[in-house]
Amino acid sequence: MRWLIINLFFFGFSLIGATRPHIVLVMADDQGWAQMGYMGHPYLKNQMPNLDEMAAKGLRFDRFYAAAPVCTPTRASVLTGRTPSRTGASGLHKRLCLQEKTLSLVLKNAGYATAHFGKWHLNGVKGPGMPILPNDLNHPGRYGFDFWLSMTNFFEMNPILSRKGKFEYMEGESSELMVREALQFIKSNKAKPTFSVIWYGSPHFPFICLDTDREGFPEGKHGDHLGEIVAMDRSVGMLRQGLRNMGVDKDTLIWYTSDNGGLEIDPDSTGHLRGFKGSLYEGGIRVPAIIEWPEKIKPANTRFPASTMDIMPTIIDLLNLPEDSMLDVVDGESILPLFKGKTPRRNHAIPFTTKGTALIDGKFKLLSTGPSRNRNFVLYDLEEDPSESKDISSDHPKRFLRMKTEAEELKASVEASELGKDYPEGHVIQAQRGTPWFEMDAYRKQYSIFQRLKPSWNPPSMKKESNKKKK
């Protein structure tokens, strides 16, 4: 990391000029790699004009990876630059350790106004989406967000969210609502650079969309799922147009991606790739990604492998922030040269430590989907065999051995991180366990208020409990 920051300092300075850009990170929830118009999806190819245009005018990645095949860990990687197993948020419903150095806190300390909009899923609260309480020990504000309008988990149309701890009923399509709020935040802080994180609740289950957004799609929930993607695309158009209306589009970097691979639905969400959400095969971790910064980033398509772990190192590099802005152990790397059409050099393979172990080194991928105590590795050539159908370990014994050795070193390093060895204290202060919100007293006390605001809402667990009381 030291080498990258020193050697790219002048590159980064010439790129951003004298000012620091607004930064908007946009993340879909369960959008598959093939679910983009420009990918030729049979239903979406003429239904996503905004992301198609963004891809044509920006930097489009064809090999971008979520750090994990499920959402909580990937979200942790975005804010830390680390493989999620190091951060406490190693799996679904885990807490992001408060000792982590987060991108939001780093940018706040650098003079940015910071905000989170939408799905949070880093506070260790299990269950359906619930507005986050002000006394939640792991609300977004604890990680450097000045403002937050957030939900514990997924949310749909007409949501009730938490505006810095205050429940608020909102009418409208959820993706558009989040963009509207983000634009207002940027407008209100126009005099200073802003960092906005927009984490959609779409197209995650239960798939609820506007009737007009599902026209021409298959009947049933699969069509509703696609309708949510159409609405997301429209919200991206709102975002880009809103920035133009404010005159800050050329001063704004937008980074769009998804939190994990697609769902096992029809038509296929992952194209020819093997696996889906929850799997370390390509279909579970390869996701759409586009970076747009008008007149600063040259339009291009790249097959350079990058990941959500690279977001924080790249932004820190771009802004010439101090080397100690991140912890000493970071798995992501700056991909800043791509912004000017140059190819970076990765210093190590991209690591994956959730739902198994994988390393991606150029065109090669080492994979084990078994438990860590009994790992059987295979080796794939992703250029020749993107569907991961042929184990080539016997054809490349030296590379196979080298990557297996690297995987064992990664395992030992991650185990040390899990014990808190990366933190100044040398140990983890906060226990990392998730609890269903309906078992937490603080949330139960607010449940009646939540029901009063939106009586139709009731999670399955609460429905069962209510039925018991009626009997």
PDB file of C-alpha atoms in Angstrom, residues 23-29 196-200 253-259:
ATOM      1  CA  ILE A  23     -18.392  10.553  -4.262  1.00  0.00           C
ATOM      2  CA  VAL A  24     -21.527   8.426  -4.599  1.00  0.00           C
ATOM      3  CA  LEU A  25     -21.365   4.671  -3.985  1.00  0.00           C
ATOM      4  CA  VAL A  26     -24.457   2.888  -5.288  1.00  0.00           C
ATOM      5  CA  MET A  27     -25.101  -0.779  -4.520  1.00  0.00           C
ATOM      6  CA  ALA A  28     -27.912  -3.034  -5.707  1.00  0.00           C
ATOM      7  CA  ASP A  29     -29.142  -5.879  -3.505  1.00  0.00           C
ATOM      8  CA  SER A 196     -23.081   9.437  -0.235  1.00  0.00           C
ATOM      9  CA  VAL A 197     -23.637   5.702   0.135  1.00  0.00           C
ATOM     10  CA  ILE A 198     -26.870   4.540  -1.524  1.00  0.00           C
ATOM     11  CA  TRP A 199     -27.602   0.900  -0.733  1.00  0.00           C
ATOM     12  CA  TYR A 200     -30.832  -0.112  -2.442  1.00  0.00           C
ATOM     13  CA  LEU A 253     -17.633  10.198  -9.096  1.00  0.00           C
ATOM     14  CA  ILE A 254     -20.361   7.515  -9.145  1.00  0.00           C
ATOM     15  CA  TRP A 255     -19.414   3.889  -8.449  1.00  0.00           C
ATOM     16  CA  TYR A 256     -22.194   1.387  -9.128  1.00  0.00           C
ATOM     17  CA  THR A 257     -22.141  -2.317  -8.235  1.00  0.00           C
ATOM     18  CA  SER A 258     -24.072  -5.139  -6.522  1.00  0.00           C
ATOM     19  CA  ASP A 259     -23.547  -6.815  -3.153  1.00  0.00           C
TER      20      ASP A 259
END
